[in-house]
mmCIF file of C-alpha atoms in Angstrom:
data_model
loop_
_atom_site.group_PDB
_atom_site.id
_atom_site.type_symbol
_atom_site.label_atom_id
_atom_site.label_comp_id
_atom_site.label_asym_id
_atom_site.label_seq_id
_atom_site.Cartn_x
_atom_site.Cartn_y
_atom_site.Cartn_z
ATOM 1 C CA MET N 1 24.870 18.696 107.257
ATOM 2 C CA ALA N 2 27.145 19.440 104.291
ATOM 3 C CA GLY N 3 26.145 16.159 102.685
ATOM 4 C CA ARG N 4 22.458 17.032 102.919
ATOM 5 C CA LEU N 5 23.043 20.484 101.473
ATOM 6 C CA LEU N 6 25.026 19.043 98.559
ATOM 7 C CA THR N 7 22.408 16.360 97.948
ATOM 8 C CA GLY N 8 19.643 18.973 97.995
ATOM 9 C CA LEU N 9 21.482 21.189 95.512
ATOM 10 C CA LEU N 10 22.234 18.173 93.359
ATOM 11 C CA ALA N 11 18.574 17.117 93.283
ATOM 12 C CA THR N 12 17.440 20.681 92.556
ATOM 13 C CA PHE N 13 19.872 21.139 89.678
ATOM 14 C CA LEU N 14 19.096 17.704 88.247
ATOM 15 C CA GLY N 15 15.375 18.456 88.384
ATOM 16 C CA ALA N 16 15.932 21.829 86.714
ATOM 17 C CA MET N 17 18.014 20.175 84.020
ATOM 18 C CA LEU N 18 15.343 17.560 83.312
ATOM 19 C CA VAL N 19 12.549 20.155 83.179
ATOM 20 C CA LEU N 20 14.567 22.451 80.930
ATOM 21 C CA ALA N 21 15.555 19.621 78.569
ATOM 22 C CA ALA N 22 11.960 18.418 78.314
ATOM 23 C CA ALA N 23 10.711 21.977 77.770
ATOM 24 C CA GLN N 24 13.346 22.497 75.104
ATOM 25 C CA ILE N 25 12.208 19.369 73.230
ATOM 26 C CA LEU N 26 8.562 20.413 73.478
ATOM 27 C CA TRP N 27 9.353 23.993 72.466
ATOM 28 C CA ARG N 28 11.288 22.830 69.386
ATOM 29 C CA ASN N 29 8.570 20.418 68.285
ATOM 30 C CA VAL N 30 5.667 22.833 68.846
ATOM 31 C CA PHE N 31 7.150 26.213 67.973
ATOM 32 C CA ARG N 32 10.054 25.099 65.751
ATOM 33 C CA MET N 33 12.473 27.263 67.695
ATOM 34 C CA SER N 34 14.834 26.990 70.643
ATOM 35 C CA ILE N 35 14.398 28.391 74.145
ATOM 36 C CA PRO N 36 16.945 31.231 74.355
ATOM 37 C CA HIS N 37 20.190 30.231 76.085
ATOM 38 C CA SER N 38 18.821 26.814 77.044
ATOM 39 C CA GLU N 39 21.729 24.901 75.503
ATOM 40 C CA GLN N 40 24.290 26.935 77.434
ATOM 41 C CA LEU N 41 22.296 26.622 80.650
ATOM 42 C CA LEU N 42 22.089 22.842 80.220
ATOM 43 C CA GLU N 43 25.857 22.707 79.737
ATOM 44 C CA TRP N 44 26.395 24.671 82.951
ATOM 45 C CA LEU N 45 23.942 22.444 84.811
ATOM 46 C CA VAL N 46 25.840 19.337 83.700
ATOM 47 C CA LEU N 47 29.092 20.828 85.030
ATOM 48 C CA TRP N 48 27.513 21.838 88.336
ATOM 49 C CA ILE N 49 25.801 18.466 88.769
ATOM 50 C CA ALA N 50 29.073 16.643 88.144
ATOM 51 C CA MET N 51 30.961 18.779 90.643
ATOM 52 C CA LEU N 52 28.209 18.682 93.279
ATOM 53 C CA GLY N 53 28.044 14.903 92.913
ATOM 54 C CA ALA N 54 31.813 14.625 93.313
ATOM 55 C CA MET N 55 31.694 16.810 96.425
ATOM 56 C CA ALA N 56 28.838 14.804 97.938
ATOM 57 C CA ALA N 57 30.654 11.536 97.251
ATOM 58 C CA SER N 58 33.888 12.807 98.811
ATOM 59 C CA VAL N 59 32.249 14.340 101.875
ATOM 60 C CA GLY N 60 30.246 11.179 102.525
ATOM 61 C CA SER N 61 33.126 8.873 101.523
ATOM 62 C CA ARG N 62 30.817 7.257 98.980
ATOM 63 C CA HIS N 63 33.103 7.547 95.976
ATOM 64 C CA ILE N 64 34.299 4.631 93.889
ATOM 65 C CA THR N 65 37.265 2.809 95.374
ATOM 66 C CA ILE N 66 39.458 0.005 94.194
ATOM 67 C CA ASP N 67 40.320 -2.086 97.203
ATOM 68 C CA ALA N 68 41.565 -5.357 95.745
ATOM 69 C CA LEU N 69 44.100 -5.759 98.534
ATOM 70 C CA SER N 70 41.595 -5.371 101.364
ATOM 71 C CA GLN N 71 40.843 -9.078 101.356
ATOM 72 C CA VAL N 72 44.474 -10.036 102.024
ATOM 73 C CA LEU N 73 45.679 -7.171 104.225
ATOM 74 C CA SER N 74 45.527 -7.169 107.988
ATOM 75 C CA GLU N 75 43.364 -4.605 109.788
ATOM 76 C CA SER N 76 46.388 -2.424 110.495
ATOM 77 C CA ALA N 77 47.637 -2.643 106.913
ATOM 78 C CA ARG N 78 44.156 -1.772 105.599
ATOM 79 C CA ARG N 79 44.158 1.278 107.847
ATOM 80 C CA TRP N 80 47.510 2.479 106.471
ATOM 81 C CA ALA N 81 46.440 1.721 102.909
ATOM 82 C CA GLY N 82 43.357 3.863 103.592
ATOM 83 C CA VAL N 83 45.531 6.673 104.939
ATOM 84 C CA ALA N 84 47.738 6.472 101.827
ATOM 85 C CA ALA N 85 44.696 6.513 99.537
ATOM 86 C CA GLN N 86 43.206 9.518 101.332
ATOM 87 C CA PHE N 87 46.571 11.310 101.165
ATOM 88 C CA PHE N 88 46.855 10.644 97.425
ATOM 89 C CA ALA N 89 43.304 11.928 96.866
ATOM 90 C CA LEU N 90 44.079 14.994 99.007
ATOM 91 C CA VAL N 91 47.187 15.834 96.963
ATOM 92 C CA ALA N 92 45.324 15.302 93.663
ATOM 93 C CA CYS N 93 42.439 17.542 94.786
ATOM 94 C CA MET N 94 44.846 20.230 95.975
ATOM 95 C CA ALA N 95 46.648 20.188 92.616
ATOM 96 C CA LEU N 96 43.338 20.405 90.751
ATOM 97 C CA PHE N 97 42.228 23.217 93.055
ATOM 98 C CA LEU N 98 45.333 25.210 92.131
ATOM 99 C CA ILE N 99 44.898 24.530 88.405
ATOM 100 C CA CYS N 100 41.177 25.353 88.423
ATOM 101 C CA GLY N 101 41.756 28.385 90.616
ATOM 102 C CA SER N 102 44.301 29.742 88.153
ATOM 103 C CA TYR N 103 41.899 29.107 85.268
ATOM 104 C CA TRP N 104 39.069 30.777 87.189
ATOM 105 C CA LEU N 105 41.182 33.868 87.901
ATOM 106 C CA ASP N 106 42.112 34.054 84.218
ATOM 107 C CA THR N 107 38.446 33.857 83.274
ATOM 108 C CA MET N 108 37.678 36.705 85.675
ATOM 109 C CA SER N 109 40.377 38.881 84.120
ATOM 110 C CA TYR N 110 39.106 38.284 80.565
ATOM 111 C CA GLY N 111 35.601 39.472 81.426
ATOM 112 C CA GLU N 112 33.874 36.816 79.326
ATOM 113 C CA THR N 113 30.101 36.483 79.562
ATOM 114 C CA THR N 114 27.599 33.683 79.121
ATOM 115 C CA LEU N 115 23.825 33.244 79.093
ATOM 116 C CA GLY N 116 23.186 36.659 77.608
ATOM 117 C CA GLY N 117 25.627 38.751 79.582
ATOM 118 C CA LEU N 118 26.213 37.046 82.943
ATOM 119 C CA PRO N 119 29.863 36.764 83.996
ATOM 120 C CA ARG N 120 31.313 33.393 82.973
ATOM 121 C CA TRP N 121 33.518 33.233 86.065
ATOM 122 C CA ALA N 122 30.443 33.026 88.313
ATOM 123 C CA PHE N 123 29.469 29.719 86.712
ATOM 124 C CA GLU N 124 33.029 28.393 86.718
ATOM 125 C CA ALA N 125 33.519 29.147 90.418
ATOM 126 C CA VAL N 126 32.236 25.652 91.147
ATOM 127 C CA LEU N 127 35.494 24.162 89.849
ATOM 128 C CA PRO N 128 37.989 25.466 92.432
ATOM 129 C CA ALA N 129 35.311 25.401 95.141
ATOM 130 C CA ALA N 130 34.548 21.731 94.492
ATOM 131 C CA PHE N 131 38.184 20.690 94.606
ATOM 132 C CA ALA N 132 38.698 22.683 97.808
ATOM 133 C CA VAL N 133 35.732 20.910 99.418
ATOM 134 C CA MET N 134 36.958 17.517 98.204
ATOM 135 C CA ALA N 135 40.495 18.201 99.471
ATOM 136 C CA GLY N 136 39.056 19.151 102.859
ATOM 137 C CA ALA N 137 36.942 16.006 102.953
ATOM 138 C CA HIS N 138 39.933 13.788 102.173
ATOM 139 C CA LEU N 139 41.990 15.568 104.835
ATOM 140 C CA VAL N 140 39.243 14.951 107.410
ATOM 141 C CA HIS N 141 38.985 11.289 106.375
ATOM 142 C CA MET N 142 42.759 10.834 106.535
ATOM 143 C CA VAL N 143 42.981 12.367 110.016
ATOM 144 C CA SER N 144 40.029 10.262 111.131
ATOM 145 C CA LEU N 145 41.762 7.103 109.925
ATOM 146 C CA LEU N 146 44.934 8.082 111.753
ATOM 147 C CA ARG N 147 43.136 8.914 115.009
ATOM 148 C CA ARG N 148 40.286 6.396 115.183
ATOM 149 C CA GLY N 149 41.096 3.812 112.539
ATOM 150 C CA ARG N 150 37.921 4.534 110.573
ATOM 151 C CA LEU N 151 36.654 7.144 108.147
ATOM 152 C CA ALA N 152 34.993 10.251 109.513
ATOM 153 C CA GLY N 153 31.295 9.645 109.881
ATOM 154 C CA ALA N 154 31.570 5.974 108.974
ATOM 155 C CA ALA N 155 30.233 3.258 111.209
ATOM 156 C CA GLY N 156 32.752 0.628 110.178
ATOM 157 C CA THR N 157 36.499 0.328 109.869
ATOM 158 C CA ALA N 158 38.806 1.730 107.226
ATOM 159 C CA GLY N 159 38.204 -1.048 104.768
ATOM 160 C CA PRO N 160 35.483 -3.508 103.919
ATOM 161 C CA SER N 161 35.036 -6.453 106.221
ATOM 162 C CA LYS N 162 36.566 -9.702 105.138
ATOM 163 C CA VAL N 163 34.216 -12.099 103.421
ATOM 164 C CA GLY N 164 34.719 -15.459 104.900
#
């Protein structure tokens, strides 16, 4: 469910970004002027798309992994390596959540605005929220590996099957 919601938001924002960028190009070539606030909006869309994509990848366990040892490790060792990797990702996401949360609170206290008067903090809220979602996803995956030996929602085992 969460994966579908994130994918839908991601597709919507990407479509909006493409339409706005194309309109901006057309507007500049035809009218020799810029669409008001379009550059700032495109910057915010890039940030939101990046964070939504990272959340979707973490929730669905579809992020990039380096698993060079999976070909030589036993099934049990792959499981524990997966647990360690999920734990490391969890700790990193929690640290980034705290850093981004502190930054977000600072932004709220400064009262900065963007896009013609909208509060900047509203657009930056995606940062701590994304890292919280990613931390939660890695926690769920780690617990799933510990309990069932496979990632939450995955059909296979913790690591890729051996190519023989």
